[in-house]
């Protein structure tokens, strides 16, 4: 299946491709707002495989494909043979023989890799336990819209060393910024990933020190999907890691803060920051639509 491009992590695209993609997302947002017809892919079908819950990802991909002139199909393991043990590889061969592009949200990252290896059409990672690259497209678009290039800037991740944190490590590398990670000891991201990016990513367990002078502060839930049983235990350990006005006062005076959502007000982020009139968090959520339209356009054009 060589020649087919997939988007499983940010490392699947070059920095220059990512830069173009973000610019295209910004342009497509303006075109959409101007009421332009964006139906460049009539009849194209996106298969959306969701093994985990979603609001933003489902709505943005389904709406995005409709706006591109195609159709999106929701598939869950509960209602397909995927949930009854049909091998991922066999499912990939069959599903990709009928659709034009596939989006998967699941648990193990190996599942999207195995699916992509047998898919005859592009596969997009819409979140695994390890990475959430689509969210980073939206985050980077949001940064560029509000502040211009992120090259050389300083970002701080506060909270769990989870799939979003690991995607920020890849983003630091691909978009050329520095990243400090403030996580409780024992909740660091993958050590190999850290070692590979030690030139621009470092751990600083104290959030106040980590946030000093940074341009961007980012957080996410303390217990991700699949970790619900750890919620209480984590809440106690993560309590000093809340992104709030006090922490933001440590950052640069024009610093932005982001959250991929869904958020827990009073846990990883204060209600004050969530409900602030000048937060960019809602732009960040909306940009999932525009960034993924640009992503699907790029992958569909490449597979023609
Ligand atoms: N941020 C994000 O991926 O949201 P959903 O889980 O609602 O899709
Ligand atoms: N880290 C979170 C992100 C949700 C969009 C999770 O995996 O549940």
Coordinates of C-alpha atoms and ligand atoms in Angstrom, one line a residue:
X1 CA 0.0 0.0 0.0
X2 CA 3.0 2.3 -0.5
X3 CA 2.2 5.8 -1.9
X4 CA -0.8 6.3 0.3
X5 CA -0.3 9.1 2.8
X6 CA -1.6 8.6 6.3
X7 CA -1.8 11.0 9.3
X8 CA -1.1 9.0 12.4
X9 CA 1.2 11.5 14.1
X10 CA 2.5 14.9 13.2
X11 CA 5.7 13.3 12.1
X12 CA 3.9 11.9 9.0
X13 CA 4.1 15.3 7.4
X14 CA 7.1 17.6 7.0
X15 CA 7.3 20.9 8.8
X16 CA 6.7 22.6 5.5
X17 CA 3.6 20.5 4.7
X18 CA 2.3 21.3 8.2
X19 CA 2.8 25.0 7.7
X20 CA 0.9 24.9 4.4
X21 CA -1.8 22.8 6.0
X22 CA -2.3 25.4 8.8
X23 CA -2.4 28.2 6.2
X24 CA -4.9 26.3 4.1
X25 CA -7.1 25.7 7.2
X26 CA -7.1 29.5 7.9
X27 CA -8.0 30.2 4.2
X28 CA -10.8 27.5 4.2
X29 CA -12.2 29.1 7.4
X30 CA -12.4 32.5 5.6
X31 CA -13.9 30.9 2.5
X32 CA -16.5 29.1 4.5
X33 CA -17.4 32.3 6.3
X34 CA -17.7 34.1 3.0
X35 CA -20.2 31.4 1.9
X36 CA -18.0 29.9 -0.8
X37 CA -18.9 26.5 -2.2
X38 CA -16.3 24.1 -0.9
X39 CA -17.7 20.9 -2.4
X40 CA -14.5 19.8 -4.1
X41 CA -15.0 16.1 -3.4
X42 CA -18.6 15.1 -4.5
X43 CA -19.3 11.5 -3.6
X44 CA -16.3 11.0 -1.4
X45 CA -17.0 8.9 1.7
X46 CA -15.2 9.1 5.0
X47 CA -15.5 6.1 7.4
X48 CA -15.4 7.3 11.0
X49 CA -14.5 4.5 13.4
X50 CA -15.0 5.5 17.0
X51 CA -14.1 3.1 19.8
X52 CA -14.2 6.0 22.3
X53 CA -16.6 8.8 22.9
X54 CA -16.4 12.1 21.1
X55 CA -18.2 15.4 20.5
X56 CA -15.8 17.7 18.7
X57 CA -14.1 15.1 16.6
X58 CA -17.3 13.5 15.4
X59 CA -19.1 16.7 14.6
X60 CA -16.1 18.3 13.0
X61 CA -15.2 15.4 10.7
X62 CA -18.9 14.7 9.7
X63 CA -19.6 18.4 9.1
X64 CA -16.3 18.9 7.3
X65 CA -16.9 16.0 4.9
X66 CA -20.4 17.3 4.2
X67 CA -18.9 20.8 3.4
X68 CA -16.4 19.1 1.1
X69 CA -19.3 17.6 -0.8
X70 CA -18.9 14.1 0.5
X71 CA -20.5 11.8 3.1
X72 CA -19.4 10.6 6.5
X73 CA -20.3 7.2 8.0
X74 CA -20.2 6.6 11.7
X75 CA -18.9 3.1 12.7
X76 CA -18.6 1.8 16.3
X77 CA -17.0 -1.5 17.4
X78 CA -20.3 -2.2 19.2
X79 CA -22.2 -2.3 15.9
X80 CA -19.6 -3.7 13.5
X81 CA -17.6 -7.0 13.4
X82 CA -14.6 -5.1 14.8
X83 CA -16.2 -5.5 18.2
X84 CA -16.7 -9.2 17.6
X85 CA -13.1 -10.0 16.9
X86 CA -12.7 -9.5 13.2
X87 CA -9.0 -8.7 12.7
X88 CA -8.1 -5.0 12.3
X89 CA -6.2 -6.0 9.1
X90 CA -9.2 -7.7 7.5
X91 CA -11.5 -4.8 8.5
X92 CA -9.0 -2.4 6.9
X93 CA -8.9 -4.2 3.6
X94 CA -12.7 -4.4 3.4
X95 CA -13.6 -0.9 4.6
X96 CA -10.8 0.8 2.6
X97 CA -12.0 -1.0 -0.6
X98 CA -15.3 0.9 -0.3
X99 CA -14.5 4.3 1.1
X100 CA -12.1 7.1 0.1
X101 CA -10.7 8.0 3.5
X102 CA -10.8 6.6 7.1
X103 CA -10.7 8.3 10.5
X104 CA -10.1 6.2 13.6
X105 CA -10.4 7.0 17.3
X106 CA -9.3 4.0 19.5
X107 CA -7.2 2.8 22.4
X108 CA -3.8 1.3 21.4
X109 CA -1.8 3.3 18.8
X110 CA -0.8 0.0 17.2
X111 CA -4.4 -0.4 16.0
X112 CA -4.3 2.7 13.8
X113 CA -0.8 1.6 12.6
X114 CA -2.1 -1.9 11.7
X115 CA -5.2 -0.5 10.0
X116 CA -3.1 1.9 8.0
X117 CA -0.7 -0.8 6.9
X118 CA -3.5 -2.7 5.2
X119 CA -5.6 0.3 4.1
X120 CA -5.8 1.3 0.4
X121 CA -6.9 4.8 1.4
X122 CA -5.6 7.5 3.7
X123 CA -6.1 6.9 7.5
X124 CA -6.3 9.7 10.0
X125 CA -5.6 9.2 13.7
X126 CA -8.5 10.9 15.5
X127 CA -7.0 10.0 19.0
X128 CA -5.2 7.0 20.4
X129 CA -3.9 6.4 23.9
X130 CA -0.6 7.9 22.6
X131 CA -1.3 10.7 20.2
X132 CA -4.0 13.2 19.2
X133 CA -2.5 14.9 16.1
X134 CA -5.7 16.4 14.7
X135 CA -6.1 18.5 17.9
X136 CA -2.6 19.9 17.4
X137 CA -3.5 21.1 13.9
X138 CA -6.4 23.1 15.5
X139 CA -4.2 24.3 18.3
X140 CA -1.5 25.5 15.9
X141 CA -4.1 27.2 13.7
X142 CA -5.4 29.0 16.7
X143 CA -2.0 30.1 17.7
X144 CA -1.2 31.4 14.2
X145 CA -4.5 33.2 14.0
X146 CA -3.9 35.1 17.2
X147 CA -0.2 35.4 17.4
X148 CA 1.5 34.6 14.1
X149 CA 4.3 32.1 13.8
X150 CA 5.0 29.9 16.9
X151 CA 8.6 29.3 15.8
X152 CA 11.0 30.1 18.6
X153 CA 8.2 30.6 21.2
X154 CA 8.0 28.9 24.6
X155 CA 5.1 26.7 25.5
X156 CA 4.3 24.9 28.8
X157 CA 2.3 21.7 29.2
X158 CA 0.6 21.4 32.6
X159 CA -0.8 18.1 33.8
X160 CA -0.7 14.5 32.6
X161 CA 2.0 13.3 30.2
X162 CA -0.8 11.9 28.0
X163 CA -1.7 11.7 24.3
X164 CA -2.1 15.5 24.1
X165 CA 1.2 16.1 25.9
X166 CA 3.0 13.7 23.5
X167 CA 1.4 15.4 20.5
X168 CA 2.8 18.7 21.9
X169 CA 6.2 17.1 22.0
X170 CA 5.9 16.3 18.3
X171 CA 4.5 19.7 17.6
X172 CA 7.5 21.4 19.3
X173 CA 9.7 19.5 16.9
X174 CA 7.7 20.1 13.8
X175 CA 6.7 23.7 14.4
X176 CA 10.1 24.6 16.1
X177 CA 9.2 25.8 19.6
X178 CA 10.4 25.0 23.1
X179 CA 8.2 23.0 25.5
X180 CA 8.4 22.6 29.2
X181 CA 6.3 19.9 30.8
X182 CA 5.0 20.3 34.3
X183 CA 3.5 16.9 35.4
X184 CA 3.4 15.1 38.7
X185 CA 6.3 12.7 39.2
X186 CA 5.3 9.4 37.7
X187 CA 3.1 10.9 35.0
X188 CA 5.8 11.9 32.5
X189 CA 5.3 11.2 28.8
X190 CA 7.1 8.4 27.1
X191 CA 10.8 8.4 28.0
X192 CA 12.0 7.6 24.5
X193 CA 10.0 10.4 23.0
X194 CA 11.4 12.7 25.6
X195 CA 15.0 11.6 24.9
X196 CA 14.5 12.0 21.1
X197 CA 13.4 15.6 21.7
X198 CA 15.7 16.6 24.5
X199 CA 17.0 19.6 22.5
X200 CA 13.7 21.4 22.9
X201 CA 11.6 19.6 25.5
X202 CA 12.2 19.3 29.2
X203 CA 10.4 18.2 32.4
X204 CA 10.0 20.7 35.2
X205 CA 7.8 19.3 37.9
X206 CA 7.0 22.6 39.6
X207 CA 4.2 24.3 37.5
X208 CA 5.0 27.8 38.7
X209 CA 8.7 27.4 37.6
X210 CA 7.6 25.7 34.3
X211 CA 5.2 28.5 33.4
X212 CA 7.6 31.4 34.1
X213 CA 7.7 33.7 31.1
X214 CA 6.1 31.2 28.6
X215 CA 4.0 32.3 25.6
X216 CA 1.5 29.4 25.7
X217 CA 0.1 27.3 28.6
X218 CA -1.8 24.1 27.7
X219 CA -3.6 21.6 29.8
X220 CA -6.0 18.6 29.5
X221 CA -8.0 16.4 31.7
X222 CA -6.2 14.5 34.5
X223 CA -7.8 11.2 33.7
X224 CA -8.2 10.4 30.0
X225 CA -10.7 8.1 28.4
X226 CA -9.9 4.6 29.6
X227 CA -8.5 5.8 32.9
X228 CA -11.9 6.6 34.6
X229 CA -11.1 4.3 37.5
X230 CA -8.1 6.4 38.4
X231 CA -10.0 9.7 38.4
X232 CA -10.2 10.1 42.2
X233 CA -6.6 9.1 42.9
X234 CA -5.3 11.3 40.2
X235 CA -7.4 14.3 41.3
X236 CA -5.5 14.3 44.6
X237 CA -2.1 14.0 43.0
X238 CA -2.8 16.6 40.3
X239 CA -4.4 19.2 42.5
X240 CA -1.3 21.5 42.4
X241 CA -1.4 21.4 38.6
X242 CA -4.4 23.6 37.9
X243 CA -4.2 26.2 35.2
X244 CA -5.7 29.3 36.7
X245 CA -5.2 33.1 36.9
X246 CA -2.4 32.7 39.4
X247 CA -0.4 30.3 37.2
X248 CA -1.1 32.5 34.1
X249 CA 0.3 35.5 36.0
X250 CA 3.7 33.7 35.9
X251 CA 3.6 33.5 32.1
X252 CA 4.3 36.3 29.6
X253 CA 1.8 39.1 29.8
X254 CA 0.3 38.2 26.4
X255 CA 0.4 34.5 26.9
X256 CA -2.5 32.3 25.6
X257 CA -3.9 29.2 27.3
X258 CA -5.5 26.3 25.5
X259 CA -7.5 23.2 26.4
X260 CA -8.6 20.6 23.8
X261 CA -11.9 20.0 25.7
X262 CA -13.9 18.5 27.3
X263 CA -12.8 20.4 30.4
X264 CA -13.4 19.9 34.1
X265 CA -13.8 23.4 35.6
X266 CA -12.2 23.5 39.0
X267 CA -9.9 20.6 38.3
X268 CA -7.2 21.0 35.5
X269 CA -8.5 24.5 34.7
X270 CA -10.3 27.2 36.7
X271 CA -13.8 28.2 35.9
X272 CA -12.5 31.8 35.7
X273 CA -10.2 31.0 32.8
X274 CA -12.7 28.7 31.0
X275 CA -15.4 31.4 31.2
X276 CA -13.2 34.4 30.5
X277 CA -14.5 36.5 27.6
X278 CA -11.1 36.6 25.9
X279 CA -10.2 32.9 26.0
X280 CA -9.3 31.3 22.6
X281 CA -10.5 27.9 23.7
X282 CA -13.7 28.2 21.7
X283 CA -11.7 29.2 18.6
X284 CA -9.5 26.2 19.2
X285 CA -12.6 23.9 19.3
X286 CA -14.1 25.4 16.1
X287 CA -10.7 25.1 14.3
X288 CA -11.0 21.3 14.5
X289 CA -13.5 21.7 11.6
X290 CA -11.3 23.9 9.4
X291 CA -8.0 22.1 10.1
X292 CA -9.5 18.7 9.4
X293 CA -11.1 19.9 6.2
X294 CA -7.7 21.1 5.1
X295 CA -6.2 17.7 6.2
X296 CA -8.8 15.7 4.3
X297 CA -8.4 17.8 1.2
X298 CA -4.6 17.3 1.3
X299 CA -4.9 13.5 1.8
X300 CA -7.7 13.1 -0.8
X301 CA -5.7 15.1 -3.4
X302 CA -2.6 13.1 -2.7
X303 CA -4.4 9.8 -3.2
X304 CA -6.0 10.7 -6.5
Ligands
LIG1 N1 -10.9 17.5 21.8 C1 -11.6 16.4 21.4 O1 -11.0 15.6 20.6 O2 -12.9 16.4 21.7 P1 -13.9 15.2 21.6 O3 -13.4 14.1 22.5 O4 -15.2 15.7 22.0 O5 -13.8 14.7 20.2
LIG2 N1 -6.5 13.2 26.9 C1 -7.9 13.2 26.6 C2 -8.2 14.0 25.4 C3 -9.6 14.0 25.0 C4 -9.9 14.8 23.7 C5 -8.4 11.7 26.4 O1 -7.7 10.9 25.8 O2 -9.4 11.4 26.9

